[in-house]
Tab-separated table of C-alpha atoms in Angstrom:
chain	number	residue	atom	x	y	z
A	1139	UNK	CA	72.746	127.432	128.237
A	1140	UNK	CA	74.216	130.037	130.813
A	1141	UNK	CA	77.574	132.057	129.479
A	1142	UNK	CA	79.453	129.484	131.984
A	1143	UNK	CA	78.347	126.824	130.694
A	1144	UNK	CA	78.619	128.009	127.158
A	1145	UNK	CA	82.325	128.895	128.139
A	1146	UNK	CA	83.318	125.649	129.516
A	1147	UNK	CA	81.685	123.746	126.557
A	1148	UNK	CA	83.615	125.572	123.977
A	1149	UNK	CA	86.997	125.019	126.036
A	1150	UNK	CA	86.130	121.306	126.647
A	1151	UNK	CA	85.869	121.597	122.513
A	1152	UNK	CA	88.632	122.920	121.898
A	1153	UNK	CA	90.613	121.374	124.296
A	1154	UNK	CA	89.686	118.495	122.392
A	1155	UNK	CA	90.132	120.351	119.093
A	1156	UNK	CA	93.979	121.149	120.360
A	1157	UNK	CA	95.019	117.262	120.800
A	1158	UNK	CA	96.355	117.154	117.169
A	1159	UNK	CA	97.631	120.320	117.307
A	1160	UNK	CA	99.968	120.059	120.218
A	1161	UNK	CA	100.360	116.440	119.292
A	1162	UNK	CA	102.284	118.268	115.581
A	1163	UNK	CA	103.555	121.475	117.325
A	1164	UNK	CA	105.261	120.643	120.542
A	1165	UNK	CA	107.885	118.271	119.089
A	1166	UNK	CA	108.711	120.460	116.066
A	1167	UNK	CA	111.726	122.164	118.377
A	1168	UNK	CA	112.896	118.569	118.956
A	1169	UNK	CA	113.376	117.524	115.439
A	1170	UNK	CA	117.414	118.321	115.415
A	1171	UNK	CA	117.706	116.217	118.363
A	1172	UNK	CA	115.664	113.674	117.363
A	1173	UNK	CA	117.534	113.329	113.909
A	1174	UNK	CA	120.726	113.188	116.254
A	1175	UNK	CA	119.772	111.279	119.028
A	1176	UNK	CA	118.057	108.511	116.274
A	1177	UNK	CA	121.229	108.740	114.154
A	1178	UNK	CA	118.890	109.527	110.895
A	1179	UNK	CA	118.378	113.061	108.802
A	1180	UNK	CA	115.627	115.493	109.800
A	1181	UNK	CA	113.953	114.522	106.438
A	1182	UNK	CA	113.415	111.450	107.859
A	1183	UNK	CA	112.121	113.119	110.984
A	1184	UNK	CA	109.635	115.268	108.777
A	1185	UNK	CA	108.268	111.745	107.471
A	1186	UNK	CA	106.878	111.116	111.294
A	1187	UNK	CA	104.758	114.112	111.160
A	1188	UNK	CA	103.113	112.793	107.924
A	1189	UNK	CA	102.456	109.817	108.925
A	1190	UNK	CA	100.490	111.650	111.703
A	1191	UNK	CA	98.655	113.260	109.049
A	1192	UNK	CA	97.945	110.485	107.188
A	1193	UNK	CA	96.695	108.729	110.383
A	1194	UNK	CA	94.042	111.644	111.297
A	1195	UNK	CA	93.197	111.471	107.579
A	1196	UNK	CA	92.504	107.805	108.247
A	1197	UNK	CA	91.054	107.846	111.690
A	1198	UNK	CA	88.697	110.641	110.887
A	1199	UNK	CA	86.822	108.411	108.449
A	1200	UNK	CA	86.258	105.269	111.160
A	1201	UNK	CA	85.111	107.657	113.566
A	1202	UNK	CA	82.671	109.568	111.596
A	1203	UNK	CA	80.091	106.496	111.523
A	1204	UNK	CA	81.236	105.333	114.859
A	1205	UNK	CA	80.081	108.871	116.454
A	1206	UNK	CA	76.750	108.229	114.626
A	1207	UNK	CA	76.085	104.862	115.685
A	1208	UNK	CA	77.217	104.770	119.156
A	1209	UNK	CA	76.468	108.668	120.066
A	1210	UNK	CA	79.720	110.855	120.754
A	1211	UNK	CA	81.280	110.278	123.781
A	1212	UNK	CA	82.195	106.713	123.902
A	1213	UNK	CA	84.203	106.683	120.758
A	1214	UNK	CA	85.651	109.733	122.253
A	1215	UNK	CA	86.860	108.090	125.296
A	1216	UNK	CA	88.491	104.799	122.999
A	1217	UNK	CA	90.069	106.710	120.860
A	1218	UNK	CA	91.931	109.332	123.691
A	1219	UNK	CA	92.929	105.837	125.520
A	1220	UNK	CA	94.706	104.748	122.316
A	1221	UNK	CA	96.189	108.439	122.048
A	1222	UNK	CA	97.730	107.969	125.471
A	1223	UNK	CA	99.183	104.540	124.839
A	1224	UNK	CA	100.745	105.541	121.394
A	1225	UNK	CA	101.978	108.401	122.776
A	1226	UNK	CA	104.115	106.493	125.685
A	1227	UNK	CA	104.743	104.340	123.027
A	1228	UNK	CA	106.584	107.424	121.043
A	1229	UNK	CA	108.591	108.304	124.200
A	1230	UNK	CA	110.435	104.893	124.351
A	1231	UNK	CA	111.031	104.945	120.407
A	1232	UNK	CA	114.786	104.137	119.722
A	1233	UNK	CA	114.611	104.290	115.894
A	1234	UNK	CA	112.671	106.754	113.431
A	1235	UNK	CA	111.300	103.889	111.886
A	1236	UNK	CA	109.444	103.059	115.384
A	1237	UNK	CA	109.032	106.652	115.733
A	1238	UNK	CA	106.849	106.755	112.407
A	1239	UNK	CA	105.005	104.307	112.968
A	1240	UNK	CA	103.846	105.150	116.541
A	1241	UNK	CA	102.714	108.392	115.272
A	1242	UNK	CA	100.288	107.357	113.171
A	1243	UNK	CA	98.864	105.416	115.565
A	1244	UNK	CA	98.936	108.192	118.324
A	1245	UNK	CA	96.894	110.019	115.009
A	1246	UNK	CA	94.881	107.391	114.819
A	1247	UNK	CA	93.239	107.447	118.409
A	1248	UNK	CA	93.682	111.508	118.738
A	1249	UNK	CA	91.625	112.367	115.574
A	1250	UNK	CA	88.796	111.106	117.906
A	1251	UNK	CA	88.477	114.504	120.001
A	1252	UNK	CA	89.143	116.455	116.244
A	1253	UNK	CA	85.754	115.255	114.702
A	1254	UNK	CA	83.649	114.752	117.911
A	1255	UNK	CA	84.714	118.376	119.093
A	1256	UNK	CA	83.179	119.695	115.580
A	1257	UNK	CA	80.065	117.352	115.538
A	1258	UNK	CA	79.204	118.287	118.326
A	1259	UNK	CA	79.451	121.962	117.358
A	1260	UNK	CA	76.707	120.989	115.296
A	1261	UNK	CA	74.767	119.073	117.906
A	1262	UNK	CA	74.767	121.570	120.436
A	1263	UNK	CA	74.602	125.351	118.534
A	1264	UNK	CA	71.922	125.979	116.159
A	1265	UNK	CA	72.783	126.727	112.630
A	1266	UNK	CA	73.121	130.391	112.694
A	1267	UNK	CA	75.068	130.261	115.441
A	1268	UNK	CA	77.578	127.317	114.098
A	1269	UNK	CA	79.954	129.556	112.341
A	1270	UNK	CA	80.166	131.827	115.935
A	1271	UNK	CA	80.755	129.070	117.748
A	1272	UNK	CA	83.667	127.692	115.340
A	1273	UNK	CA	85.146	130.884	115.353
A	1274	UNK	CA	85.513	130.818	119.519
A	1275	UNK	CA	86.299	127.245	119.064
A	1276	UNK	CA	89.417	128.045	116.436
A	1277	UNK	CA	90.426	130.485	118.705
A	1278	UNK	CA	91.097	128.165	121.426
A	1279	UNK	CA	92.868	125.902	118.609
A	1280	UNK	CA	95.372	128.598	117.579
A	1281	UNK	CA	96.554	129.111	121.261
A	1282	UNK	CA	97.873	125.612	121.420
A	1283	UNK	CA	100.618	126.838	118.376
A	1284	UNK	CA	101.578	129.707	121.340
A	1285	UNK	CA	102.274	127.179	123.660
A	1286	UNK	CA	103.122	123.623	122.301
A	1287	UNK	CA	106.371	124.705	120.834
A	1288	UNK	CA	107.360	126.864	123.372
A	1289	UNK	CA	106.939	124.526	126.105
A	1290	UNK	CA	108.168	121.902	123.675
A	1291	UNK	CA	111.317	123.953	123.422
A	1292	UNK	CA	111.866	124.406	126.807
A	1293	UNK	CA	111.681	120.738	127.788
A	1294	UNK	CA	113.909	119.773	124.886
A	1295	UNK	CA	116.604	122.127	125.627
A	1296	UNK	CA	116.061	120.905	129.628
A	1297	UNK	CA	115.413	117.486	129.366
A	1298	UNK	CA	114.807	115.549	126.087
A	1299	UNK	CA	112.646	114.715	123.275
A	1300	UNK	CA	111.022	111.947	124.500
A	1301	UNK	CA	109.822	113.706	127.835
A	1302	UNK	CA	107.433	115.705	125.095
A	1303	UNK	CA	105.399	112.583	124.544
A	1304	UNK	CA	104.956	111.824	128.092
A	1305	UNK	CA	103.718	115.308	128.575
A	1306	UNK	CA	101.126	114.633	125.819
A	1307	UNK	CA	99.723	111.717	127.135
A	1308	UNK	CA	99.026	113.571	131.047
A	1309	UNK	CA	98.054	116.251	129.235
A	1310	UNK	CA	95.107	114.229	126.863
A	1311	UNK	CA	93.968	112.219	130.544
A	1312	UNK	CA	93.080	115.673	131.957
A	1313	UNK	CA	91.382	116.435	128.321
A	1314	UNK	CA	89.315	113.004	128.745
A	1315	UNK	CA	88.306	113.532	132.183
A	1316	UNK	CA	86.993	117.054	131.978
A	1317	UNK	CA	84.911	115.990	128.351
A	1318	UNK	CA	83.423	112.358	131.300
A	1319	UNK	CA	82.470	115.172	133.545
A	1320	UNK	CA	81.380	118.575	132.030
A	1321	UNK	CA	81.104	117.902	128.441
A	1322	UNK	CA	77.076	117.550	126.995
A	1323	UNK	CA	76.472	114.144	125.506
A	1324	UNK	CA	75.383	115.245	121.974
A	1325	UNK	CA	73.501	113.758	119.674
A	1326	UNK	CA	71.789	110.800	120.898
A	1327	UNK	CA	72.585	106.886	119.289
A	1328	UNK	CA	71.150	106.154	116.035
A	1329	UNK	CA	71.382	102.092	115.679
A	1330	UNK	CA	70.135	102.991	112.038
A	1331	UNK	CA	73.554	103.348	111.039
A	1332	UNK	CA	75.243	100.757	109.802
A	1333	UNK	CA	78.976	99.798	110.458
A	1334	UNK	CA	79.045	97.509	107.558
A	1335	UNK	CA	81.660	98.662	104.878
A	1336	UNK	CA	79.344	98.795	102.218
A	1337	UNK	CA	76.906	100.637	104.181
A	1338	UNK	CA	79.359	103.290	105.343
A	1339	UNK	CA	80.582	104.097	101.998
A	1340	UNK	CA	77.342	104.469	100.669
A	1341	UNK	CA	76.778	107.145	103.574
A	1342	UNK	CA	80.033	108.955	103.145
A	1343	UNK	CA	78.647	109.188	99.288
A	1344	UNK	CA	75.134	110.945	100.302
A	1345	UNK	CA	76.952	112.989	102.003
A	1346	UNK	CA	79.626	114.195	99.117
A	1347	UNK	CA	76.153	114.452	96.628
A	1348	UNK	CA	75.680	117.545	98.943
A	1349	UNK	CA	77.025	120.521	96.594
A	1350	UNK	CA	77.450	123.413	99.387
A	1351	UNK	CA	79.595	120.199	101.687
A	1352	UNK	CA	81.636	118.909	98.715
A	1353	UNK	CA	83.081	122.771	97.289
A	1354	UNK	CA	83.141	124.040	101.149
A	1355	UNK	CA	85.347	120.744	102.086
A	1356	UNK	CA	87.640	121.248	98.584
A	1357	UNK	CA	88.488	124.898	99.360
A	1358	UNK	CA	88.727	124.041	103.108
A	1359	UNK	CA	90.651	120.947	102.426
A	1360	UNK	CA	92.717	122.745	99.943
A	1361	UNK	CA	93.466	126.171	101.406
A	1362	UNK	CA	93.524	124.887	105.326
A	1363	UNK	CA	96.874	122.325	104.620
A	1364	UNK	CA	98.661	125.836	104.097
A	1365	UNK	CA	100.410	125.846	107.767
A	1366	UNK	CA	100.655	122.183	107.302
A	1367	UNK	CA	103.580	122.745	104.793
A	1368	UNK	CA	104.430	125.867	107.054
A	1369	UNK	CA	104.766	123.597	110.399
A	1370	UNK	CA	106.324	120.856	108.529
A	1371	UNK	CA	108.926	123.307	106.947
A	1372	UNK	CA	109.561	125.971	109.904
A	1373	UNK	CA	111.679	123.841	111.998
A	1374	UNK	CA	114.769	123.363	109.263
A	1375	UNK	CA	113.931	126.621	108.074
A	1376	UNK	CA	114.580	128.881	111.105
A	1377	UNK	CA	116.774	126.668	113.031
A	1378	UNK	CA	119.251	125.780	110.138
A	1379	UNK	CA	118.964	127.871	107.582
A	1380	UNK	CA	118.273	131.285	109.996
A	1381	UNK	CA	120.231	129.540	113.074
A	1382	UNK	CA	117.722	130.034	115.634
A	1383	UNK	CA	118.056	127.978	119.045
A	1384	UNK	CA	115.134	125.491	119.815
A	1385	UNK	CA	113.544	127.970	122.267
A	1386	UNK	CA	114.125	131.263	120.320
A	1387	UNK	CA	112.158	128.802	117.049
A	1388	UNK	CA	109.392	128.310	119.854
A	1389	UNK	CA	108.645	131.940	120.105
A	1390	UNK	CA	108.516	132.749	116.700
A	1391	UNK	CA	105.945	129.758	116.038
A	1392	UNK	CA	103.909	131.278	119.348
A	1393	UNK	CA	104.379	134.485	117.772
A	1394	UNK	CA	103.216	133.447	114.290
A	1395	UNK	CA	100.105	131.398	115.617
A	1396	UNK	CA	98.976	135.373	117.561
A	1397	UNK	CA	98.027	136.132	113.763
A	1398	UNK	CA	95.291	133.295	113.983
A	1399	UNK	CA	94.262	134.408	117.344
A	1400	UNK	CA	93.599	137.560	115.952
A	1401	UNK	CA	92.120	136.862	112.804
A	1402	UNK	CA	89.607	134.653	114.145
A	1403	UNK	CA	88.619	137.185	116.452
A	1404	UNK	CA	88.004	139.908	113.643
A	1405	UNK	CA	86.341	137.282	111.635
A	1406	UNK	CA	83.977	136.816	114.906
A	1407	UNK	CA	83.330	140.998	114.051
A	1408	UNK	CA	83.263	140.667	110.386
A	1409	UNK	CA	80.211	137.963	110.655
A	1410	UNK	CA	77.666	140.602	111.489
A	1411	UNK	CA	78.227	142.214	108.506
A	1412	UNK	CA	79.347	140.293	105.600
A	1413	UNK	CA	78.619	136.295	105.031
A	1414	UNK	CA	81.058	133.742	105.269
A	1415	UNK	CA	81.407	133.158	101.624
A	1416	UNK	CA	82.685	136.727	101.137
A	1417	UNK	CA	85.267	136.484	104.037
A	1418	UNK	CA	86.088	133.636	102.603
A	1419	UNK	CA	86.934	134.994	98.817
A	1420	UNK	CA	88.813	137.718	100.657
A	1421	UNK	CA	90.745	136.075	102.262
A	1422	UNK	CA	92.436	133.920	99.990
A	1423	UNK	CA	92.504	136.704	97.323
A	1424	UNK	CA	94.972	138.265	99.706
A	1425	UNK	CA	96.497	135.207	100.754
A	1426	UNK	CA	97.411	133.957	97.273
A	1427	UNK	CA	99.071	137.721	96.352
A	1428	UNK	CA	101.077	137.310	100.023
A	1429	UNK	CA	102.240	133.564	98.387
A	1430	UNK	CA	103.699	134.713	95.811
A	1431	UNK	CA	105.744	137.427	97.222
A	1432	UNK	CA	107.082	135.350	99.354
A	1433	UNK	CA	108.333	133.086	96.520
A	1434	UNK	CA	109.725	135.836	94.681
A	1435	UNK	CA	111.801	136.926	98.068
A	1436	UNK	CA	112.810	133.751	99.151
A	1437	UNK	CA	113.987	132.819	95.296
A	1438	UNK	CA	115.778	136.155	95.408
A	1439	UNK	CA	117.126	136.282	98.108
A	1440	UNK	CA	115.819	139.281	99.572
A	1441	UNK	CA	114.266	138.246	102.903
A	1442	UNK	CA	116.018	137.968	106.270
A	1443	UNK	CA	114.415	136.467	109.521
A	1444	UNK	CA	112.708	139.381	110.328
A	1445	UNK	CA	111.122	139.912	106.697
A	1446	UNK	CA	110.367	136.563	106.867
A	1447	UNK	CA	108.442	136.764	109.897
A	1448	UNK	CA	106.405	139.689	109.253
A	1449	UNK	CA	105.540	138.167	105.587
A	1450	UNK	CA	104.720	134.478	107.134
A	1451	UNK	CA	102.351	136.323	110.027
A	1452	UNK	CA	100.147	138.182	107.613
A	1453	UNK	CA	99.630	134.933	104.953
A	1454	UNK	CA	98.396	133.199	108.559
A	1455	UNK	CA	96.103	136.125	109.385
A	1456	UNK	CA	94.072	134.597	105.998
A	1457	UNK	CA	93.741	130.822	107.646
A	1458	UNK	CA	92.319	132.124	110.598
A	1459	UNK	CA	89.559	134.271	108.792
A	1460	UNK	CA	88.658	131.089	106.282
A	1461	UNK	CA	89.075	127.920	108.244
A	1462	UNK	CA	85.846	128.654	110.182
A	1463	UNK	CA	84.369	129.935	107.612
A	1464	UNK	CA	84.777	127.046	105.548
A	1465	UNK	CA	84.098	124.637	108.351
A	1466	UNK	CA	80.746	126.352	109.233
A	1467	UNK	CA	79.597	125.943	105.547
A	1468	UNK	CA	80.779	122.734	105.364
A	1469	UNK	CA	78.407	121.617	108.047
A	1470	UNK	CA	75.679	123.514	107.507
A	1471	UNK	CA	73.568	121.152	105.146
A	1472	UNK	CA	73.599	118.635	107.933
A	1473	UNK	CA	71.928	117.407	111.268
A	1474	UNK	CA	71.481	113.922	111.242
A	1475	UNK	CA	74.597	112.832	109.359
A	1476	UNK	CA	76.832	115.489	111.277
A	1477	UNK	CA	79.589	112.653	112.489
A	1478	UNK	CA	80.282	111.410	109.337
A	1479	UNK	CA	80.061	114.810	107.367
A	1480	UNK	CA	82.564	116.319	110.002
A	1481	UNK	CA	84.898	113.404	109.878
A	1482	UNK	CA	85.041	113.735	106.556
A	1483	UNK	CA	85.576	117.102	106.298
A	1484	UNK	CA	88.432	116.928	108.815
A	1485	UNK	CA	89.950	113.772	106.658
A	1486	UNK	CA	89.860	115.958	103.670
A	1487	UNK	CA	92.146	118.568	105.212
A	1488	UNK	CA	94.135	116.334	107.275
A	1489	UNK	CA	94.958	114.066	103.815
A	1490	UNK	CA	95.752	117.207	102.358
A	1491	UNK	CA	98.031	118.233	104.967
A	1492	UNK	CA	100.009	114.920	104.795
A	1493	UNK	CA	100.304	115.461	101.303
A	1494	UNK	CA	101.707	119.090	101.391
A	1495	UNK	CA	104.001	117.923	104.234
A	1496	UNK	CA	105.542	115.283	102.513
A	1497	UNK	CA	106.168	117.380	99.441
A	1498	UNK	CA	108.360	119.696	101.700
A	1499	UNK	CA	109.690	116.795	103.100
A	1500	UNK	CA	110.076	115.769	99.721
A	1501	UNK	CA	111.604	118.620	98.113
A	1502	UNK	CA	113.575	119.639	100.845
A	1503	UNK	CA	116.532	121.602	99.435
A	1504	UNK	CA	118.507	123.751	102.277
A	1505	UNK	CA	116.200	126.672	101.245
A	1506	UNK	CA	112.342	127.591	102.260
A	1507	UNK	CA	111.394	127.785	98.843
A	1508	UNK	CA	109.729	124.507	99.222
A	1509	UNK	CA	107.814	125.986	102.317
A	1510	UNK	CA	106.695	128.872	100.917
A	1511	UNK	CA	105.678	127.629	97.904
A	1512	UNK	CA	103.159	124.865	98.709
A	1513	UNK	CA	101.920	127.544	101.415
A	1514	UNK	CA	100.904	129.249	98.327
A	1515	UNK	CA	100.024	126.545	96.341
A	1516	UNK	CA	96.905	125.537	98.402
A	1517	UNK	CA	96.316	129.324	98.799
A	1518	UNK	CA	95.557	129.060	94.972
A	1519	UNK	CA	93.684	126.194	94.715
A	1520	UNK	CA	91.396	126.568	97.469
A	1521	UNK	CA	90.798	129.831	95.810
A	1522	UNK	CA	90.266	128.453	92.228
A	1523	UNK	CA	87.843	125.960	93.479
A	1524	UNK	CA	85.665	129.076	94.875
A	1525	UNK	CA	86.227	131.130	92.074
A	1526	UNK	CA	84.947	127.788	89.501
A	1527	UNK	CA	81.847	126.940	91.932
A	1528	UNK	CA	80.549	130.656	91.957
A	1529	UNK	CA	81.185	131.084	87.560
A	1530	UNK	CA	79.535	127.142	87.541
A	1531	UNK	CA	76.541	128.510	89.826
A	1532	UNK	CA	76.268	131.627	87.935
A	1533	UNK	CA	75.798	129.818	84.204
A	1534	UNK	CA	73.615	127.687	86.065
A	1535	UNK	CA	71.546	130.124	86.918
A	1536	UNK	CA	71.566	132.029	83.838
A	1537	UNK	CA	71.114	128.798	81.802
A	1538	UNK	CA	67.654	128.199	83.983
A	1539	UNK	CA	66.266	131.707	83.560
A	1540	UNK	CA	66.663	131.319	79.853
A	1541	UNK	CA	64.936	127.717	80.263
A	1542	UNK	CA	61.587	129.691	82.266
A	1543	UNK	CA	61.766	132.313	79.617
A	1544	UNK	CA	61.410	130.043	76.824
A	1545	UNK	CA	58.937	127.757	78.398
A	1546	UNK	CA	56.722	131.285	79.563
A	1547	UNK	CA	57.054	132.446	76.239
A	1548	UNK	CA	55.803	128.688	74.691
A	1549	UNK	CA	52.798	128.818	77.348
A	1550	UNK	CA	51.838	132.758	75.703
């Protein structure tokens, strides 16, 4: 394709990519007013972006077969019609309970773009090219954290809450009818695949027999709900414990999200000389060591807004250098089965990302500690996981050159 047309695919992508995310970040600067205006605590609030989570962690598995069957684009165009209902649906909520439950419904039809956006990565860029392409695509995903609080901030401080979910639902109309008109069709049908429950879980366990897709979706999974418990936290965290106003919160979050922008861009550089697995190792190595700073200044007391800015930018700098990375490699052992590999690839993380959010929610204490520390607790265990699958692979491998050894020195 021409450098156009590769330009407007990727944004039609990650527009589509960037549903979710605006969908969690432009409400954050709301969440005081919405505890207020609701008459419940922002705990409470917290609880309606996991059940967003747990909705894309949900949704994500549906669609995966559904893309297969019925070819990409008119699941796509269901599941952004439900978005927009759901999300009108938010805006005339008049009790967090409502509130909740509309959210994961508004997850459950915007998860569509999410996995279509990265099968389609895989239908339309050839393999060497997949982890390039997620790279451009991520960097059009960490934009929308620039924006969707800002704005979000804005129009809460000049109108109200609920005029954020309206906003969401013109915004995902203009995301549907540029992905009718520009957007390639993808891979084509396959009426092989079977909708029947049995039949699905049966794929989605091929697929997890794959050893590269099951450790790449752990340490993705893992590692990649870091700024879950970062976006669920950041709101109480700078707004009542720091006593930032709504719109000063939304340029720290744009500000944080730059180190994203930025990483993925370097990791676009670093591709063309080192392999995604080693970016990967690196960056989580450095990420884990930022973790656990951070929980030593927090505990101690030592870090003001600023220090806690500066620390918070360079642990993000890590997800934007591994979450393509991972992603990519994730992928990579598939062509056929792409829909259901990506969907459940993007359930893993999303269920992990409801899980971390809810244990800040959870834990929630007046302090960041519970922030910062399941930031760095996925940190760790998406790096354990890489650091067990390269020791298992080595043994392996030793184990089998001992096995030829013996059997060449049986056939002398």
């Amino acid at each position: 394709m021409s450098k156009k047309q590769y330009f407007v695919v990727i944004l039609i992508l990650g527009a589509l990519s960037t549903i979710s995310p605006f969908s969690i970040d432009m409400y954050l600067p709301g969440f005081p007013s919405i505890a207020k205006n609701l008459g419940t605590s922002i705990a409470n609030v917290q609880l309606s972006l996991t059940s967003y989570l747990v909705g894309i962690a949900i949704g994500q598995l549906f669609y995966g077969p559904l893309l297969d069957r019925f070819g990409r684009k008119k699941p796509l165009y269901i599941g952004l019609l439900i978005y927009v209902l759901a999300s009108v649906a938010c805006a005339l909520s008049n009790t967090v309970e409502n509130l909740i439950l509309m959210r994961f419904v508004q997850a459950i039809g915007g998860c569509a773009g999410m996995v279509a956006a990265q099968a389609m990565v895989r239908d339309i860029f050839p393999v060497n090219k997949t982890a390039q392409a997620m790279a451009l695509l991520m960097l059009v995903i960490a934009v929308s954290p620039m924006i969707a609080p800002t704005v979000g901030g804005f129009v809460t401080a000049h109108y109200d809450w609920h005029t954020v979910f309206m906003i969401l639902a013109g915004i995902t109309i203009v995301i549907l009818m540029a992905a009718y008109f520009f957007l390639p069709d993808g891979a084509k049908p396959d009426q092989e695949v079977s909708l029947r429950p049995k039949q699905v879980i049966k794929k989605y366990v091929e697929v997890t027999k794959n050893r590269q897709f099951l450790v790449y979706m752990l340490i993705g999974g893992v590692a990649g709900a870091a700024p879950f418990a970062y976006i669920s936290g950041s709101a109480d965290v700078f707004m009542n414990i720091y006593g930032v106003t709504e719109q000063q919160y939304g340029w720290i979050f744009a500000l944080l999200a730059f180190s994203m922008i930025g990483s993925t861009q370097l990791n676009h550089i670093l591709l063309k000389r080192f392999t995604s697995q080693q970016i990967i190792k690196v960056a989580l190595t450095y990420q884990t060591v930022i973790g656990f700073v951070l929980i030593l200044g927090v505990w101690n007391g030592w870090l003001n807004v600023y220090a806690l800015i500066g620390m918070m930018f360079i642990f993000l700098t890590g997800h934007g250098l591994a979450n393509p990375n991972a992603a990519a490699l994730t992928l990579a052992p598939f062509s056929r089965n792409a829909g259901s590999a990506a969907a459940m690839m993007g359930s893993m993380r999303m269920a992990m990302g409801g899980l971390v959010s809810g244990a800040v929610s959870i834990f929630h204490n007046g302090t960041a500690s519970p922030m910062v520390i399941m930031m760095t607790f996925c940190a760790v265990g998406g790096l354990l996981t890489l650091v067990i699958d390269t020791n298992l692979k080595r043994v392996e491998k030793k184990r089998k050159a001992m096995e030829d050894e013996k059997q060449h020195s049986m056939a002398v």
